[in-house]
């Protein structure tokens, strides 16, 4: 029952988080309908949920069905080789840009240019930050762990990470300065969570130094990426934009009421001018709802960050295959929530609050991806308590003075199948016939069958020993063998999102019909 209770506790944050997101979407709709010259319908932002779910499904498919070799046989040498191929591909793109004479550009502008076709890199940015980079870092650290963090493994891993980082810096170097800082912070966060997931505790101090060294190197590379500000500008904002924001914040915050719109702001032409078509949700709320509304938004965002922490579930970090991806996604939304509020109060750090920007498609897609990860966490939590569902067979079955048990097919005929795999059967029990599914596991010494049924809305499992043409209650002498069966059953039925399961050795053993070959 522990697993069921824990699952219920994990579902609650999913419901609360979805409710908070819907509330933020409503707020974004309200602001745009009242402060923007363009027309926005009541469902202008809500309908983005549909394409967001589709995009999140696509992203999650890319995460789940990445090449299997990345999860089992992918070595650090493979990482280094792929990094080399990636570097060659980037060089080829660079030569294409040089020969394109302005008609082809992959690096010089904030958009990819192919003749008359342009594609903004900001749409590639989120995919890179929360999908591609975490997957690559995950693959590198997983391979290093499989090779026991040997010297060669570390050299190959660090080389792969270094090359991938250079590719990222080259591709996004034309983006605004704030995007460069975002990349630095989020990439470092991704590396930190991946290191925490894969590196053993005894190497924790050394691994922290490596993460810190990566952050220092990335920071030293910033002058090569950033556009240097002119006199009066901040590193992330032009002086005119920041000065306008500071004046607006000072004016509106000083004269805002605690509830509702103050009389001063109602007639302030400057306030109306600043807020028209301006994506500053904090100032908009100060105008329409006063400080109470801003405090409410702050509490909502604090609650949202708490929900993200619950959804990611650090307890499953080391057993959840794609945990680094979901943790990075949650980290990105949390970062935008915190920095978006600071920007709303005049900090020169132009980050948009999640779900309160020009559109919510990418934010919704990221949140849907996190929800999917939370659902995988629930499945993992349930599986971790799978052995608690096994009960002694005699508590359910009435074998009388005999150890023999009656097993039938659903049509009532005796079950004579030599090998069972997820087969529906009927087993004679104390309260009548039990409807079960049967899975057989052959050990060198004996053959056993695991039966799964539902009693009083609770899923339970029991084991019977399979002899030729009959099943018998196992005796105490087979306890160790039954434990092996439970372990094999648990390994085979583990969610695909768990680390270390569904490898060839686990997949082949349950299917082997010849006990001598197992």
Short mmCIF file of C-alpha atoms in Angstrom, two decimals, residues 10-240:
data_model
loop_
_atom_site.label_atom_id
_atom_site.label_comp_id
_atom_site.label_asym_id
_atom_site.label_seq_id
_atom_site.Cartn_x
_atom_site.Cartn_y
_atom_site.Cartn_z
CA UNK A 10 2.61 12.47 -6.66
CA UNK A 11 -0.63 12.93 -8.59
CA UNK A 12 -1.65 15.90 -6.43
CA UNK A 13 1.26 18.14 -7.61
CA UNK A 14 0.33 17.30 -11.21
CA UNK A 15 -3.22 18.55 -10.59
CA UNK A 16 -2.06 21.65 -8.68
CA UNK A 17 0.56 22.48 -11.31
CA UNK A 18 -1.94 22.16 -14.17
CA UNK A 19 -4.36 24.42 -12.29
CA UNK A 20 -1.67 27.06 -11.73
CA UNK A 21 -0.69 26.95 -15.41
CA UNK A 22 -4.32 27.45 -16.46
CA UNK A 23 -4.49 30.41 -14.07
CA UNK A 24 -1.39 31.98 -15.62
CA UNK A 25 -2.84 31.45 -19.10
CA UNK A 26 -6.02 33.24 -18.00
CA UNK A 27 -3.90 36.10 -16.60
CA UNK A 28 -1.98 36.36 -19.88
CA UNK A 29 -5.28 36.49 -21.77
CA UNK A 30 -6.60 39.24 -19.47
CA UNK A 31 -3.46 41.37 -19.88
CA UNK A 32 -3.41 41.06 -23.66
CA UNK A 33 -7.11 41.80 -24.02
CA UNK A 34 -6.83 44.96 -21.92
CA UNK A 35 -3.39 46.34 -22.80
CA UNK A 36 -2.64 45.33 -26.39
CA UNK A 37 -3.92 46.92 -29.56
CA UNK A 38 -4.25 43.57 -31.34
CA UNK A 39 -7.43 41.62 -30.77
CA UNK A 40 -7.20 38.57 -28.52
CA UNK A 41 -10.09 36.17 -28.02
CA UNK A 42 -11.01 34.51 -24.75
CA UNK A 43 -9.28 31.31 -25.85
CA UNK A 44 -6.36 32.79 -27.81
CA UNK A 45 -3.77 31.35 -25.44
CA UNK A 46 -5.77 28.38 -24.16
CA UNK A 47 -5.96 26.77 -27.60
CA UNK A 48 -2.16 26.65 -27.62
CA UNK A 49 -2.48 23.68 -25.26
CA UNK A 50 -3.38 21.43 -28.20
CA UNK A 51 -0.25 22.05 -30.32
CA UNK A 52 1.80 22.18 -27.09
CA UNK A 53 0.73 18.65 -26.18
CA UNK A 54 1.54 17.50 -29.70
CA UNK A 55 4.98 19.13 -29.54
CA UNK A 56 5.62 17.70 -26.07
CA UNK A 57 4.65 14.24 -27.33
CA UNK A 58 7.12 14.60 -30.18
CA UNK A 59 9.88 15.77 -27.83
CA UNK A 60 9.17 12.96 -25.39
CA UNK A 61 9.26 10.46 -28.25
CA UNK A 62 12.70 11.75 -29.18
CA UNK A 63 13.76 11.36 -25.55
CA UNK A 64 12.33 7.85 -25.04
CA UNK A 65 13.25 6.28 -28.36
CA UNK A 66 16.74 7.62 -28.82
CA UNK A 67 19.18 4.97 -30.12
CA UNK A 68 19.32 2.03 -27.73
CA UNK A 69 23.12 1.97 -27.88
CA UNK A 70 23.14 5.24 -25.98
CA UNK A 71 21.68 3.41 -23.00
CA UNK A 72 23.63 0.13 -23.00
CA UNK A 73 26.68 -0.33 -25.24
CA UNK A 74 27.41 3.35 -25.93
CA UNK A 75 31.01 3.95 -24.80
CA UNK A 76 33.00 7.09 -24.17
CA UNK A 77 34.97 6.29 -27.34
CA UNK A 78 31.66 6.42 -29.22
CA UNK A 79 30.97 9.78 -27.54
CA UNK A 80 34.30 11.15 -28.74
CA UNK A 81 33.74 9.77 -32.24
CA UNK A 82 30.28 11.33 -32.48
CA UNK A 83 31.69 14.62 -31.20
CA UNK A 84 34.29 14.52 -33.97
CA UNK A 85 31.61 13.92 -36.59
CA UNK A 86 29.61 16.80 -35.12
CA UNK A 87 32.64 19.07 -35.40
CA UNK A 88 33.11 18.04 -39.04
CA UNK A 89 29.45 18.81 -39.73
CA UNK A 90 29.81 22.26 -38.14
CA UNK A 91 32.88 22.96 -40.26
CA UNK A 92 30.94 21.95 -43.37
CA UNK A 93 28.15 24.38 -42.42
CA UNK A 94 30.74 27.09 -41.84
CA UNK A 95 32.20 26.57 -45.32
CA UNK A 96 28.66 26.69 -46.76
CA UNK A 97 28.13 30.04 -45.07
CA UNK A 98 31.43 31.42 -46.34
CA UNK A 99 30.61 30.35 -49.88
CA UNK A 100 26.97 31.43 -49.63
CA UNK A 101 27.85 35.14 -49.92
CA UNK A 102 25.09 36.20 -47.56
CA UNK A 103 22.42 33.92 -49.00
CA UNK A 104 23.28 31.11 -46.59
CA UNK A 105 23.95 31.63 -42.89
CA UNK A 106 24.00 29.28 -39.94
CA UNK A 107 26.09 31.28 -37.48
CA UNK A 108 26.23 35.01 -38.27
CA UNK A 109 22.61 35.94 -37.55
CA UNK A 110 19.99 35.15 -34.93
CA UNK A 111 18.14 33.15 -37.60
CA UNK A 112 19.14 30.34 -39.91
CA UNK A 113 19.12 31.79 -43.44
CA UNK A 114 18.75 29.66 -46.57
CA UNK A 115 18.09 32.03 -49.44
CA UNK A 116 14.67 33.57 -48.86
CA UNK A 117 13.89 31.13 -46.04
CA UNK A 118 14.68 32.18 -42.47
CA UNK A 119 14.10 30.25 -39.26
CA UNK A 120 14.62 32.00 -35.89
CA UNK A 121 17.11 30.25 -33.64
CA UNK A 122 15.02 31.00 -30.59
CA UNK A 123 12.79 28.07 -31.59
CA UNK A 124 15.85 25.82 -31.71
CA UNK A 125 17.12 27.17 -28.39
CA UNK A 126 14.59 25.48 -26.09
CA UNK A 127 14.97 22.17 -27.93
CA UNK A 128 18.73 22.40 -27.57
CA UNK A 129 18.68 23.39 -23.89
CA UNK A 130 16.15 20.88 -22.54
CA UNK A 131 16.45 17.98 -25.00
CA UNK A 132 19.66 17.78 -27.02
CA UNK A 133 22.22 19.02 -24.47
CA UNK A 134 20.83 16.97 -21.53
CA UNK A 135 20.61 13.81 -23.67
CA UNK A 136 24.22 14.23 -24.79
CA UNK A 137 25.49 14.95 -21.28
CA UNK A 138 23.45 12.02 -19.97
CA UNK A 139 24.98 9.69 -22.57
CA UNK A 140 28.50 10.86 -21.74
CA UNK A 141 28.11 10.46 -17.97
CA UNK A 142 26.35 7.10 -18.33
CA UNK A 143 29.17 5.80 -20.53
CA UNK A 144 31.77 7.09 -18.07
CA UNK A 145 29.98 5.31 -15.23
CA UNK A 146 29.87 2.03 -17.18
CA UNK A 147 33.65 2.34 -17.62
CA UNK A 148 34.14 3.05 -13.89
CA UNK A 149 35.35 6.60 -14.58
CA UNK A 150 38.70 5.34 -15.81
CA UNK A 151 41.30 7.82 -17.05
CA UNK A 152 40.49 7.08 -20.70
CA UNK A 153 36.77 7.41 -19.98
CA UNK A 154 37.29 10.82 -18.38
CA UNK A 155 39.45 12.03 -21.26
CA UNK A 156 36.92 10.91 -23.86
CA UNK A 157 34.00 12.30 -21.86
CA UNK A 158 35.58 15.71 -21.25
CA UNK A 159 36.63 15.94 -24.90
CA UNK A 160 33.08 15.19 -26.05
CA UNK A 161 31.62 17.77 -23.68
CA UNK A 162 34.19 20.38 -24.76
CA UNK A 163 33.48 19.86 -28.48
CA UNK A 164 29.71 19.94 -27.96
CA UNK A 165 30.03 23.19 -25.99
CA UNK A 166 32.10 24.79 -28.76
CA UNK A 167 29.45 23.78 -31.31
CA UNK A 168 26.80 25.41 -29.13
CA UNK A 169 28.79 28.62 -28.70
CA UNK A 170 29.36 28.87 -32.44
CA UNK A 171 25.74 28.23 -33.39
CA UNK A 172 24.17 30.61 -30.86
CA UNK A 173 26.89 33.30 -30.81
CA UNK A 174 24.71 35.78 -32.74
CA UNK A 175 21.88 35.62 -30.19
CA UNK A 176 21.34 38.52 -27.74
CA UNK A 177 23.53 38.64 -24.66
CA UNK A 178 20.81 37.45 -22.30
CA UNK A 179 20.55 34.19 -24.25
CA UNK A 180 24.28 33.61 -23.76
CA UNK A 181 23.90 33.95 -20.00
CA UNK A 182 20.90 31.63 -20.09
CA UNK A 183 22.95 29.00 -21.93
CA UNK A 184 25.75 29.29 -19.39
CA UNK A 185 23.44 28.89 -16.39
CA UNK A 186 21.21 26.15 -17.79
CA UNK A 187 24.06 24.10 -19.28
CA UNK A 188 25.92 24.24 -15.98
CA UNK A 189 22.74 23.19 -14.17
CA UNK A 190 22.28 20.26 -16.57
CA UNK A 191 25.85 19.11 -16.03
CA UNK A 192 25.44 19.41 -12.26
CA UNK A 193 22.30 17.26 -12.10
CA UNK A 194 23.81 14.66 -14.46
CA UNK A 195 26.97 14.48 -12.34
CA UNK A 196 24.88 14.13 -9.19
CA UNK A 197 22.91 11.34 -10.85
CA UNK A 198 25.80 9.23 -12.13
CA UNK A 199 28.91 10.00 -10.09
CA UNK A 200 29.30 7.88 -6.91
CA UNK A 201 29.29 9.66 -3.57
CA UNK A 202 32.98 8.98 -2.94
CA UNK A 203 33.83 11.11 -5.98
CA UNK A 204 31.41 13.91 -5.08
CA UNK A 205 34.05 16.47 -4.09
CA UNK A 206 36.07 15.93 -7.26
CA UNK A 207 32.96 16.04 -9.44
CA UNK A 208 31.89 19.35 -7.89
CA UNK A 209 35.28 20.77 -8.86
CA UNK A 210 34.77 19.57 -12.43
CA UNK A 211 31.35 21.25 -12.64
CA UNK A 212 32.85 24.43 -11.21
CA UNK A 213 35.70 24.27 -13.72
CA UNK A 214 33.19 23.91 -16.55
CA UNK A 215 31.29 26.97 -15.29
CA UNK A 216 34.53 28.97 -15.06
CA UNK A 217 35.58 28.02 -18.60
CA UNK A 218 32.14 28.95 -19.93
CA UNK A 219 32.32 32.27 -18.10
CA UNK A 220 35.76 32.99 -19.57
CA UNK A 221 34.31 32.32 -23.03
CA UNK A 222 31.56 34.93 -22.56
CA UNK A 223 33.66 37.86 -23.88
CA UNK A 224 33.95 35.96 -27.17
CA UNK A 225 30.15 35.67 -27.37
CA UNK A 226 28.78 38.88 -25.92
CA UNK A 227 28.14 42.06 -27.80
CA UNK A 228 29.96 44.68 -25.75
CA UNK A 229 27.66 47.45 -24.46
CA UNK A 230 28.28 51.05 -25.36
CA UNK A 231 28.42 53.77 -22.73
CA UNK A 232 25.29 53.78 -20.61
CA UNK A 233 24.08 50.35 -21.70
CA UNK A 234 23.86 47.34 -19.42
CA UNK A 235 25.32 44.04 -20.50
CA UNK A 236 21.85 42.69 -21.36
CA UNK A 237 19.80 45.81 -22.14
CA UNK A 238 20.23 49.01 -24.09
CA UNK A 239 20.44 52.06 -21.85
CA UNK A 240 17.28 53.60 -23.34
#
